[in-house]
Amino acid sequence: MKKLENKVIAITGAAMGLGLATAIEAAQQGAQLALVDYNEKALEEAKQFILKDYPDTKVTTVVADVSKEEEVKKYVEETVKAFGRIDGFYNNAGIEGKQAPMTEYDVEVFKKVIGINLMGVYYGMRYILPIMQKQEYGRIVNVASVGGIRGVMNQTPYVASKHAVSGMTKNAALEFGRHGITTNAIAPGAILTPMVAEAFKQVNPDDPQAAETEYAQANPTKRLGLPEEVAKVVVFLLSEDASYVNGQTIAIDGGESNSY
Ligand code: NAD
């Protein structure tokens, strides 16, 4: 039995990185998919990529910016129109922002990070929770970060937004657990995606590979994580197997956040 057989799963930030990896794993586990991203071209490529390997998967795409409330309403409405329900929601779209000391941080970039990472996650839950409440069933996985349980140098808005994701996850768990809905968050460490490649370019513009190698040395596993390693945990949390896990923020970081 596949873990997500015939479940309707909505995924934001689905065009690449952790969103795409989870979409592929969910398709493999029998899910039907509503893929959301603001990068239209990459989103279409992601859809074709999935259909090539999993041609029986029903896939819809919605181009939307998660920081805009009206566009969130639109992707939720279009998903319900296409499938009639939403069983699982991977609330994943996010950006890192620029790296800079707290007192020098560009305020406009700060607001943009909060707009996508915090408000985008909130709007998603605001419009999907009522649908799941009617169904008396739902699984939500929000994407925090190790930056949602620890500080990270020069990334104040990212850390603020990801702590907020962890906090909102606890509240959704408390307020909606009685309706058959579980809400959890994941806290990935450094996982090899386009976002992290960009971060290493910011740390060492001349030699991003050196920045990556140095970063990996600090991890107990001496390597970075792979998107597929995150996707398997997300699919578990979206599945029946995780039915009594609620309100948790689960680190997927090779153990690095335990170090002092
Ligand atoms: P990525 O940049 O590789 O992919 C992010 C995707 O989200 C892209 O397809 C992008 O177009 C989309 N997106 C960004 N802003 C959007 C918006 N406003 N509306 C719609 N789509 C939008 O990033 P990733 O590494 O896959 O990160 C995904 C999530 O995981 C983010 O929330 C990120 O903060 C979190 N995360 C990643 C890591 C990591 O190491 N990669 C670690 C911790 C947390």
PDB file of C-alpha atoms and ligand atoms in Angstrom:
ATOM      1  CA  MET A   1       0.000   0.000   0.000  1.00  0.00           C
ATOM      2  CA  LYS A   2       1.377   3.382  -1.014  1.00  0.00           C
ATOM      3  CA  LYS A   3       1.582   5.958   1.811  1.00  0.00           C
ATOM      4  CA  LEU A   4      -0.482   8.671   0.044  1.00  0.00           C
ATOM      5  CA  GLU A   5      -2.730   6.589  -2.238  1.00  0.00           C
ATOM      6  CA  ASN A   6      -5.313   8.970  -3.813  1.00  0.00           C
ATOM      7  CA  LYS A   7      -4.597  11.737  -1.292  1.00  0.00           C
ATOM      8  CA  VAL A   8      -4.800  15.281  -2.667  1.00  0.00           C
ATOM      9  CA  ILE A   9      -1.650  17.127  -1.677  1.00  0.00           C
ATOM     10  CA  ALA A  10      -1.095  20.869  -2.269  1.00  0.00           C
ATOM     11  CA  ILE A  11       2.535  21.998  -2.355  1.00  0.00           C
ATOM     12  CA  THR A  12       3.814  25.590  -2.470  1.00  0.00           C
ATOM     13  CA  GLY A  13       7.260  26.385  -3.831  1.00  0.00           C
ATOM     14  CA  ALA A  14       6.844  23.203  -5.869  1.00  0.00           C
ATOM     15  CA  ALA A  15       8.934  24.201  -8.893  1.00  0.00           C
ATOM     16  CA  MET A  16      12.310  23.272  -7.430  1.00  0.00           C
ATOM     17  CA  GLY A  17      14.295  22.304  -4.350  1.00  0.00           C
ATOM     18  CA  LEU A  18      12.460  20.800  -1.380  1.00  0.00           C
ATOM     19  CA  GLY A  19       9.019  21.406  -2.916  1.00  0.00           C
ATOM     20  CA  LEU A  20       9.814  19.503  -6.103  1.00  0.00           C
ATOM     21  CA  ALA A  21      11.537  16.662  -4.223  1.00  0.00           C
ATOM     22  CA  THR A  22       8.435  16.228  -2.069  1.00  0.00           C
ATOM     23  CA  ALA A  23       6.137  16.386  -5.106  1.00  0.00           C
ATOM     24  CA  ILE A  24       8.131  13.535  -6.696  1.00  0.00           C
ATOM     25  CA  GLU A  25       8.095  11.431  -3.509  1.00  0.00           C
ATOM     26  CA  ALA A  26       4.346  12.090  -3.044  1.00  0.00           C
ATOM     27  CA  ALA A  27       3.649  11.051  -6.662  1.00  0.00           C
ATOM     28  CA  GLN A  28       5.618   7.871  -6.061  1.00  0.00           C
ATOM     29  CA  GLN A  29       3.428   7.247  -3.014  1.00  0.00           C
ATOM     30  CA  GLY A  30       0.209   7.567  -5.040  1.00  0.00           C
ATOM     31  CA  ALA A  31      -0.804  11.199  -4.367  1.00  0.00           C
ATOM     32  CA  GLN A  32      -2.641  13.601  -6.670  1.00  0.00           C
ATOM     33  CA  LEU A  33      -0.915  16.970  -6.761  1.00  0.00           C
ATOM     34  CA  ALA A  34      -1.714  20.688  -6.796  1.00  0.00           C
ATOM     35  CA  LEU A  35       1.606  22.408  -7.453  1.00  0.00           C
ATOM     36  CA  VAL A  36       1.956  26.121  -6.652  1.00  0.00           C
ATOM     37  CA  ASP A  37       4.840  28.466  -7.451  1.00  0.00           C
ATOM     38  CA  TYR A  38       5.413  32.007  -8.725  1.00  0.00           C
ATOM     39  CA  ASN A  39       8.000  30.805 -11.260  1.00  0.00           C
ATOM     40  CA  GLU A  40       5.650  29.789 -14.092  1.00  0.00           C
ATOM     41  CA  LYS A  41       8.271  28.276 -16.409  1.00  0.00           C
ATOM     42  CA  ALA A  42       9.952  26.185 -13.701  1.00  0.00           C
ATOM     43  CA  LEU A  43       6.524  25.072 -12.435  1.00  0.00           C
ATOM     44  CA  GLU A  44       5.523  23.731 -15.861  1.00  0.00           C
ATOM     45  CA  GLU A  45       8.900  21.966 -16.158  1.00  0.00           C
ATOM     46  CA  ALA A  46       8.360  20.413 -12.708  1.00  0.00           C
ATOM     47  CA  LYS A  47       4.929  19.135 -13.778  1.00  0.00           C
ATOM     48  CA  GLN A  48       6.332  17.554 -16.962  1.00  0.00           C
ATOM     49  CA  PHE A  49       9.223  16.038 -15.004  1.00  0.00           C
ATOM     50  CA  ILE A  50       6.798  14.343 -12.593  1.00  0.00           C
ATOM     51  CA  LEU A  51       4.454  13.133 -15.348  1.00  0.00           C
ATOM     52  CA  LYS A  52       7.363  11.560 -17.228  1.00  0.00           C
ATOM     53  CA  ASP A  53       8.055   9.166 -14.348  1.00  0.00           C
ATOM     54  CA  TYR A  54       4.520   8.991 -12.888  1.00  0.00           C
ATOM     55  CA  PRO A  55       2.111   9.393 -15.862  1.00  0.00           C
ATOM     56  CA  ASP A  56      -0.937   8.280 -13.854  1.00  0.00           C
ATOM     57  CA  THR A  57      -0.587  11.146 -11.371  1.00  0.00           C
ATOM     58  CA  LYS A  58      -3.244  13.861 -11.656  1.00  0.00           C
ATOM     59  CA  VAL A  59      -1.323  17.142 -11.484  1.00  0.00           C
ATOM     60  CA  THR A  60      -2.652  20.710 -11.569  1.00  0.00           C
ATOM     61  CA  THR A  61      -0.463  23.795 -11.435  1.00  0.00           C
ATOM     62  CA  VAL A  62      -1.359  27.241 -10.116  1.00  0.00           C
ATOM     63  CA  VAL A  63       0.922  30.244 -10.588  1.00  0.00           C
ATOM     64  CA  ALA A  64       0.683  32.284  -7.389  1.00  0.00           C
ATOM     65  CA  ASP A  65       2.789  34.419  -5.084  1.00  0.00           C
ATOM     66  CA  VAL A  66       2.193  33.121  -1.555  1.00  0.00           C
ATOM     67  CA  SER A  67       2.878  36.541  -0.015  1.00  0.00           C
ATOM     68  CA  LYS A  68      -0.291  37.901  -1.684  1.00  0.00           C
ATOM     69  CA  GLU A  69      -3.500  36.969   0.124  1.00  0.00           C
ATOM     70  CA  GLU A  70      -5.660  37.117  -3.026  1.00  0.00           C
ATOM     71  CA  GLU A  71      -3.306  34.733  -4.844  1.00  0.00           C
ATOM     72  CA  VAL A  72      -3.366  32.300  -1.925  1.00  0.00           C
ATOM     73  CA  LYS A  73      -7.174  32.332  -2.033  1.00  0.00           C
ATOM     74  CA  LYS A  74      -6.878  31.621  -5.771  1.00  0.00           C
ATOM     75  CA  TYR A  75      -4.599  28.589  -5.429  1.00  0.00           C
ATOM     76  CA  VAL A  76      -6.783  27.145  -2.689  1.00  0.00           C
ATOM     77  CA  GLU A  77      -9.969  27.677  -4.747  1.00  0.00           C
ATOM     78  CA  GLU A  78      -8.408  26.201  -7.877  1.00  0.00           C
ATOM     79  CA  THR A  79      -7.182  23.153  -5.963  1.00  0.00           C
ATOM     80  CA  VAL A  80     -10.646  22.506  -4.522  1.00  0.00           C
ATOM     81  CA  LYS A  81     -12.192  23.055  -7.978  1.00  0.00           C
ATOM     82  CA  ALA A  82      -9.831  20.490  -9.507  1.00  0.00           C
ATOM     83  CA  PHE A  83      -9.989  17.811  -6.805  1.00  0.00           C
ATOM     84  CA  GLY A  84     -12.938  18.601  -4.500  1.00  0.00           C
ATOM     85  CA  ARG A  85     -10.776  18.421  -1.366  1.00  0.00           C
ATOM     86  CA  ILE A  86      -7.306  18.961   0.100  1.00  0.00           C
ATOM     87  CA  ASP A  87      -5.989  16.118   2.272  1.00  0.00           C
ATOM     88  CA  GLY A  88      -2.446  17.359   2.781  1.00  0.00           C
ATOM     89  CA  PHE A  89      -0.695  20.703   2.544  1.00  0.00           C
ATOM     90  CA  TYR A  90       3.075  21.158   2.242  1.00  0.00           C
ATOM     91  CA  ASN A  91       3.404  24.874   3.107  1.00  0.00           C
ATOM     92  CA  ASN A  92       6.939  25.175   1.798  1.00  0.00           C
ATOM     93  CA  ALA A  93       7.594  28.307  -0.318  1.00  0.00           C
ATOM     94  CA  GLY A  94      10.243  30.529   1.235  1.00  0.00           C
ATOM     95  CA  ILE A  95      13.291  32.671   0.578  1.00  0.00           C
ATOM     96  CA  GLU A  96      16.482  33.319   2.505  1.00  0.00           C
ATOM     97  CA  GLY A  97      16.906  37.047   1.837  1.00  0.00           C
ATOM     98  CA  LYS A  98      20.293  38.780   1.816  1.00  0.00           C
ATOM     99  CA  GLN A  99      22.842  38.108   4.535  1.00  0.00           C
ATOM    100  CA  ALA A 100      23.757  41.208   6.587  1.00  0.00           C
ATOM    101  CA  PRO A 101      24.267  42.200  10.234  1.00  0.00           C
ATOM    102  CA  MET A 102      21.024  42.994  12.090  1.00  0.00           C
ATOM    103  CA  THR A 103      21.573  46.755  12.356  1.00  0.00           C
ATOM    104  CA  GLU A 104      22.518  47.088   8.687  1.00  0.00           C
ATOM    105  CA  TYR A 105      19.791  44.839   7.257  1.00  0.00           C
ATOM    106  CA  ASP A 106      17.899  46.387   4.321  1.00  0.00           C
ATOM    107  CA  VAL A 107      14.412  47.018   5.709  1.00  0.00           C
ATOM    108  CA  GLU A 108      12.679  46.361   2.379  1.00  0.00           C
ATOM    109  CA  VAL A 109      14.363  42.947   2.072  1.00  0.00           C
ATOM    110  CA  PHE A 110      13.423  42.291   5.722  1.00  0.00           C
ATOM    111  CA  LYS A 111       9.749  42.953   4.931  1.00  0.00           C
ATOM    112  CA  LYS A 112       9.926  40.778   1.804  1.00  0.00           C
ATOM    113  CA  VAL A 113      11.292  37.799   3.770  1.00  0.00           C
ATOM    114  CA  ILE A 114       8.559  38.219   6.387  1.00  0.00           C
ATOM    115  CA  GLY A 115       5.935  38.641   3.629  1.00  0.00           C
ATOM    116  CA  ILE A 116       6.794  35.313   2.004  1.00  0.00           C
ATOM    117  CA  ASN A 117       8.064  33.139   4.876  1.00  0.00           C
ATOM    118  CA  LEU A 118       5.654  34.256   7.610  1.00  0.00           C
ATOM    119  CA  MET A 119       2.585  35.784   5.944  1.00  0.00           C
ATOM    120  CA  GLY A 120       2.693  33.278   3.062  1.00  0.00           C
ATOM    121  CA  VAL A 121       2.643  30.363   5.513  1.00  0.00           C
ATOM    122  CA  TYR A 122      -0.100  32.040   7.553  1.00  0.00           C
ATOM    123  CA  TYR A 123      -2.330  32.769   4.508  1.00  0.00           C
ATOM    124  CA  GLY A 124      -1.946  29.177   3.372  1.00  0.00           C
ATOM    125  CA  MET A 125      -3.179  27.841   6.711  1.00  0.00           C
ATOM    126  CA  ARG A 126      -5.867  30.537   6.957  1.00  0.00           C
ATOM    127  CA  TYR A 127      -7.533  29.362   3.730  1.00  0.00           C
ATOM    128  CA  ILE A 128      -6.816  25.611   3.854  1.00  0.00           C
ATOM    129  CA  LEU A 129      -7.685  24.938   7.510  1.00  0.00           C
ATOM    130  CA  PRO A 130     -11.432  25.706   7.009  1.00  0.00           C
ATOM    131  CA  ILE A 131     -11.530  23.207   4.119  1.00  0.00           C
ATOM    132  CA  MET A 132      -9.822  20.555   6.221  1.00  0.00           C
ATOM    133  CA  GLN A 133     -12.156  21.398   9.130  1.00  0.00           C
ATOM    134  CA  LYS A 134     -15.201  20.672   6.913  1.00  0.00           C
ATOM    135  CA  GLN A 135     -13.591  17.383   5.845  1.00  0.00           C
ATOM    136  CA  GLU A 136     -12.770  16.627   9.509  1.00  0.00           C
ATOM    137  CA  TYR A 137      -9.411  15.541   8.125  1.00  0.00           C
ATOM    138  CA  GLY A 138      -6.121  17.143   7.159  1.00  0.00           C
ATOM    139  CA  ARG A 139      -2.350  16.988   7.380  1.00  0.00           C
ATOM    140  CA  ILE A 140      -0.279  20.190   7.289  1.00  0.00           C
ATOM    141  CA  VAL A 141       3.507  20.336   7.121  1.00  0.00           C
ATOM    142  CA  ASN A 142       4.948  23.845   7.425  1.00  0.00           C
ATOM    143  CA  VAL A 143       8.561  24.530   6.528  1.00  0.00           C
ATOM    144  CA  ALA A 144      10.565  26.155   9.305  1.00  0.00           C
ATOM    145  CA  SER A 145      14.352  25.698   9.422  1.00  0.00           C
ATOM    146  CA  VAL A 146      17.142  25.126  11.898  1.00  0.00           C
ATOM    147  CA  GLY A 147      16.872  28.937  11.823  1.00  0.00           C
ATOM    148  CA  GLY A 148      13.455  28.365  13.440  1.00  0.00           C
ATOM    149  CA  ILE A 149      15.015  26.755  16.535  1.00  0.00           C
ATOM    150  CA  ARG A 150      18.452  28.486  16.642  1.00  0.00           C
ATOM    151  CA  GLY A 151      19.936  31.847  15.680  1.00  0.00           C
ATOM    152  CA  VAL A 152      21.851  32.129  12.393  1.00  0.00           C
ATOM    153  CA  MET A 153      24.445  34.891  11.934  1.00  0.00           C
ATOM    154  CA  ASN A 154      23.397  37.713   9.594  1.00  0.00           C
ATOM    155  CA  GLN A 155      19.935  36.261   8.837  1.00  0.00           C
ATOM    156  CA  THR A 156      17.621  38.126  11.235  1.00  0.00           C
ATOM    157  CA  PRO A 157      14.403  38.209   9.161  1.00  0.00           C
ATOM    158  CA  TYR A 158      14.853  34.585   8.079  1.00  0.00           C
ATOM    159  CA  VAL A 159      15.309  33.478  11.707  1.00  0.00           C
ATOM    160  CA  ALA A 160      12.378  35.647  12.849  1.00  0.00           C
ATOM    161  CA  SER A 161      10.103  34.244  10.140  1.00  0.00           C
ATOM    162  CA  LYS A 162      11.084  30.624  10.778  1.00  0.00           C
ATOM    163  CA  HIS A 163      10.604  30.921  14.568  1.00  0.00           C
ATOM    164  CA  ALA A 164       7.164  32.319  13.711  1.00  0.00           C
ATOM    165  CA  VAL A 165       6.429  29.287  11.495  1.00  0.00           C
ATOM    166  CA  SER A 166       7.256  26.986  14.404  1.00  0.00           C
ATOM    167  CA  GLY A 167       5.010  29.078  16.693  1.00  0.00           C
ATOM    168  CA  MET A 168       2.077  29.130  14.260  1.00  0.00           C
ATOM    169  CA  THR A 169       2.447  25.363  13.861  1.00  0.00           C
ATOM    170  CA  LYS A 170       1.908  24.908  17.606  1.00  0.00           C
ATOM    171  CA  ASN A 171      -1.171  27.144  17.525  1.00  0.00           C
ATOM    172  CA  ALA A 172      -2.750  25.385  14.545  1.00  0.00           C
ATOM    173  CA  ALA A 173      -2.142  22.060  16.323  1.00  0.00           C
ATOM    174  CA  LEU A 174      -3.908  23.326  19.455  1.00  0.00           C
ATOM    175  CA  GLU A 175      -6.811  24.976  17.658  1.00  0.00           C
ATOM    176  CA  PHE A 176      -7.555  22.322  14.985  1.00  0.00           C
ATOM    177  CA  GLY A 177      -6.443  18.995  16.462  1.00  0.00           C
ATOM    178  CA  ARG A 178     -10.046  18.279  17.475  1.00  0.00           C
ATOM    179  CA  HIS A 179     -11.051  18.322  13.777  1.00  0.00           C
ATOM    180  CA  GLY A 180      -8.827  15.450  12.711  1.00  0.00           C
ATOM    181  CA  ILE A 181      -6.148  17.844  11.501  1.00  0.00           C
ATOM    182  CA  THR A 182      -2.485  17.541  12.435  1.00  0.00           C
ATOM    183  CA  THR A 183      -0.056  20.403  11.890  1.00  0.00           C
ATOM    184  CA  ASN A 184       3.683  19.919  12.113  1.00  0.00           C
ATOM    185  CA  ALA A 185       6.782  21.731  10.906  1.00  0.00           C
ATOM    186  CA  ILE A 186      10.118  20.549   9.631  1.00  0.00           C
ATOM    187  CA  ALA A 187      13.397  22.265  10.420  1.00  0.00           C
ATOM    188  CA  PRO A 188      15.903  21.360   7.717  1.00  0.00           C
ATOM    189  CA  GLY A 189      19.584  22.138   8.134  1.00  0.00           C
ATOM    190  CA  ALA A 190      21.627  22.863   5.003  1.00  0.00           C
ATOM    191  CA  ILE A 191      20.098  20.787   2.196  1.00  0.00           C
ATOM    192  CA  LEU A 192      21.571  20.941  -1.309  1.00  0.00           C
ATOM    193  CA  THR A 193      18.948  23.002  -3.190  1.00  0.00           C
ATOM    194  CA  PRO A 194      19.182  26.101  -5.429  1.00  0.00           C
ATOM    195  CA  MET A 195      18.481  28.305  -2.348  1.00  0.00           C
ATOM    196  CA  VAL A 196      21.475  26.910  -0.467  1.00  0.00           C
ATOM    197  CA  ALA A 197      23.727  27.131  -3.540  1.00  0.00           C
ATOM    198  CA  GLU A 198      22.837  30.858  -3.627  1.00  0.00           C
ATOM    199  CA  ALA A 199      23.657  31.211   0.107  1.00  0.00           C
ATOM    200  CA  PHE A 200      27.138  29.736  -0.403  1.00  0.00           C
ATOM    201  CA  LYS A 201      27.674  32.275  -3.208  1.00  0.00           C
ATOM    202  CA  GLN A 202      26.857  35.036  -0.714  1.00  0.00           C
ATOM    203  CA  VAL A 203      29.234  33.631   1.927  1.00  0.00           C
ATOM    204  CA  ASN A 204      32.156  33.194  -0.514  1.00  0.00           C
ATOM    205  CA  PRO A 205      31.491  34.767  -3.940  1.00  0.00           C
ATOM    206  CA  ASP A 206      34.941  33.705  -5.229  1.00  0.00           C
ATOM    207  CA  ASP A 207      34.714  30.082  -4.126  1.00  0.00           C
ATOM    208  CA  PRO A 208      31.198  28.888  -3.164  1.00  0.00           C
ATOM    209  CA  GLN A 209      32.437  25.256  -3.188  1.00  0.00           C
ATOM    210  CA  ALA A 210      34.934  26.096  -0.388  1.00  0.00           C
ATOM    211  CA  ALA A 211      32.090  27.617   1.656  1.00  0.00           C
ATOM    212  CA  GLU A 212      30.051  24.435   1.149  1.00  0.00           C
ATOM    213  CA  THR A 213      32.943  22.141   2.159  1.00  0.00           C
ATOM    214  CA  GLU A 214      33.640  24.212   5.282  1.00  0.00           C
ATOM    215  CA  TYR A 215      29.955  24.212   6.218  1.00  0.00           C
ATOM    216  CA  ALA A 216      29.720  20.432   5.860  1.00  0.00           C
ATOM    217  CA  GLN A 217      32.657  19.961   8.254  1.00  0.00           C
ATOM    218  CA  ALA A 218      30.576  21.405  11.117  1.00  0.00           C
ATOM    219  CA  ASN A 219      27.893  18.742  10.636  1.00  0.00           C
ATOM    220  CA  PRO A 220      28.143  15.439  12.598  1.00  0.00           C
ATOM    221  CA  THR A 221      27.612  13.580   9.305  1.00  0.00           C
ATOM    222  CA  LYS A 222      30.279  15.696   7.518  1.00  0.00           C
ATOM    223  CA  ARG A 223      27.947  16.296   4.609  1.00  0.00           C
ATOM    224  CA  LEU A 224      24.956  18.366   3.570  1.00  0.00           C
ATOM    225  CA  GLY A 225      21.496  16.863   3.313  1.00  0.00           C
ATOM    226  CA  LEU A 226      19.728  15.854   0.102  1.00  0.00           C
ATOM    227  CA  PRO A 227      16.222  17.051  -0.863  1.00  0.00           C
ATOM    228  CA  GLU A 228      15.051  13.410  -1.054  1.00  0.00           C
ATOM    229  CA  GLU A 229      16.029  12.921   2.609  1.00  0.00           C
ATOM    230  CA  VAL A 230      13.679  15.760   3.555  1.00  0.00           C
ATOM    231  CA  ALA A 231      10.911  14.605   1.199  1.00  0.00           C
ATOM    232  CA  LYS A 232      10.664  11.186   2.888  1.00  0.00           C
ATOM    233  CA  VAL A 233      10.073  12.808   6.297  1.00  0.00           C
ATOM    234  CA  VAL A 234       7.471  15.184   4.826  1.00  0.00           C
ATOM    235  CA  VAL A 235       5.580  12.310   3.191  1.00  0.00           C
ATOM    236  CA  PHE A 236       5.622  10.443   6.519  1.00  0.00           C
ATOM    237  CA  LEU A 237       4.127  13.510   8.255  1.00  0.00           C
ATOM    238  CA  LEU A 238       1.487  13.818   5.494  1.00  0.00           C
ATOM    239  CA  SER A 239       0.564  10.144   5.827  1.00  0.00           C
ATOM    240  CA  GLU A 240      -1.573   8.054   8.160  1.00  0.00           C
ATOM    241  CA  ASP A 241       1.593   6.792   9.841  1.00  0.00           C
ATOM    242  CA  ALA A 242       2.005  10.164  11.609  1.00  0.00           C
ATOM    243  CA  SER A 243      -1.606  10.403  12.848  1.00  0.00           C
ATOM    244  CA  TYR A 244      -0.663  11.213  16.482  1.00  0.00           C
ATOM    245  CA  VAL A 245       2.238  13.599  15.756  1.00  0.00           C
ATOM    246  CA  ASN A 246       0.920  17.151  16.176  1.00  0.00           C
ATOM    247  CA  GLY A 247       2.440  20.582  16.774  1.00  0.00           C
ATOM    248  CA  GLN A 248       6.048  19.382  16.461  1.00  0.00           C
ATOM    249  CA  THR A 249       8.999  21.010  14.733  1.00  0.00           C
ATOM    250  CA  ILE A 250      11.195  18.175  13.523  1.00  0.00           C
ATOM    251  CA  ALA A 251      14.850  18.879  12.761  1.00  0.00           C
ATOM    252  CA  ILE A 252      16.238  17.217   9.605  1.00  0.00           C
ATOM    253  CA  ASP A 253      19.820  18.353   9.906  1.00  0.00           C
ATOM    254  CA  GLY A 254      22.138  15.374  10.488  1.00  0.00           C
ATOM    255  CA  GLY A 255      22.071  16.218  14.203  1.00  0.00           C
ATOM    256  CA  GLU A 256      23.857  19.555  13.858  1.00  0.00           C
ATOM    257  CA  SER A 257      21.373  21.564  15.935  1.00  0.00           C
ATOM    258  CA  ASN A 258      22.325  19.472  19.009  1.00  0.00           C
ATOM    259  CA  SER A 259      25.851  20.854  19.142  1.00  0.00           C
ATOM    260  CA  TYR A 260      26.827  23.513  21.678  1.00  0.00           C
TER     261      TYR A 260
HETATM  262  P1  NAD B   1      14.536  26.938  -3.504  1.00  0.00           P
HETATM  263  O1  NAD B   1      14.883  28.388  -3.699  1.00  0.00           O
HETATM  264  O2  NAD B   1      15.424  25.908  -4.070  1.00  0.00           O
HETATM  265  O3  NAD B   1      13.041  26.677  -3.973  1.00  0.00           O
HETATM  266  C1  NAD B   1      12.005  27.498  -3.466  1.00  0.00           C
HETATM  267  C2  NAD B   1      10.826  27.497  -4.412  1.00  0.00           C
HETATM  268  O4  NAD B   1       9.834  28.374  -3.856  1.00  0.00           O
HETATM  269  C3  NAD B   1      11.169  28.057  -5.801  1.00  0.00           C
HETATM  270  O5  NAD B   1      10.571  27.249  -6.778  1.00  0.00           O
HETATM  271  C4  NAD B   1      10.578  29.461  -5.779  1.00  0.00           C
HETATM  272  O6  NAD B   1      10.170  29.925  -7.065  1.00  0.00           O
HETATM  273  C5  NAD B   1       9.388  29.285  -4.846  1.00  0.00           C
HETATM  274  N1  NAD B   1       8.967  30.523  -4.203  1.00  0.00           N
HETATM  275  C6  NAD B   1       9.738  31.386  -3.508  1.00  0.00           C
HETATM  276  N2  NAD B   1       8.999  32.431  -3.097  1.00  0.00           N
HETATM  277  C7  NAD B   1       7.735  32.219  -3.544  1.00  0.00           C
HETATM  278  C8  NAD B   1       6.521  32.948  -3.440  1.00  0.00           C
HETATM  279  N3  NAD B   1       6.470  34.132  -2.836  1.00  0.00           N
HETATM  280  N4  NAD B   1       5.399  32.424  -3.988  1.00  0.00           N
HETATM  281  C9  NAD B   1       5.443  31.234  -4.642  1.00  0.00           C
HETATM  282  N5  NAD B   1       6.573  30.513  -4.784  1.00  0.00           N
HETATM  283  C10 NAD B   1       7.704  31.001  -4.239  1.00  0.00           C
HETATM  284  O7  NAD B   1      14.439  26.757  -1.910  1.00  0.00           O
HETATM  285  P2  NAD B   1      14.465  25.421  -1.031  1.00  0.00           P
HETATM  286  O8  NAD B   1      15.833  25.263  -0.500  1.00  0.00           O
HETATM  287  O9  NAD B   1      13.797  24.321  -1.728  1.00  0.00           O
HETATM  288  O10 NAD B   1      13.584  25.925   0.184  1.00  0.00           O
HETATM  289  C11 NAD B   1      12.227  25.557   0.352  1.00  0.00           C
HETATM  290  C12 NAD B   1      11.825  25.895   1.777  1.00  0.00           C
HETATM  291  O11 NAD B   1      12.692  25.191   2.661  1.00  0.00           O
HETATM  292  C13 NAD B   1      11.954  27.366   2.147  1.00  0.00           C
HETATM  293  O12 NAD B   1      10.899  27.737   3.001  1.00  0.00           O
HETATM  294  C14 NAD B   1      13.274  27.422   2.876  1.00  0.00           C
HETATM  295  O13 NAD B   1      13.356  28.502   3.785  1.00  0.00           O
HETATM  296  C15 NAD B   1      13.239  26.090   3.594  1.00  0.00           C
HETATM  297  N6  NAD B   1      14.541  25.592   4.032  1.00  0.00           N
HETATM  298  C16 NAD B   1      15.469  25.194   3.124  1.00  0.00           C
HETATM  299  C17 NAD B   1      16.679  24.733   3.591  1.00  0.00           C
HETATM  300  C18 NAD B   1      17.745  24.246   2.666  1.00  0.00           C
HETATM  301  O14 NAD B   1      18.830  23.945   3.147  1.00  0.00           O
HETATM  302  N7  NAD B   1      17.512  24.153   1.380  1.00  0.00           N
HETATM  303  C19 NAD B   1      16.951  24.697   4.965  1.00  0.00           C
HETATM  304  C20 NAD B   1      15.976  25.113   5.841  1.00  0.00           C
HETATM  305  C21 NAD B   1      14.762  25.554   5.368  1.00  0.00           C
END
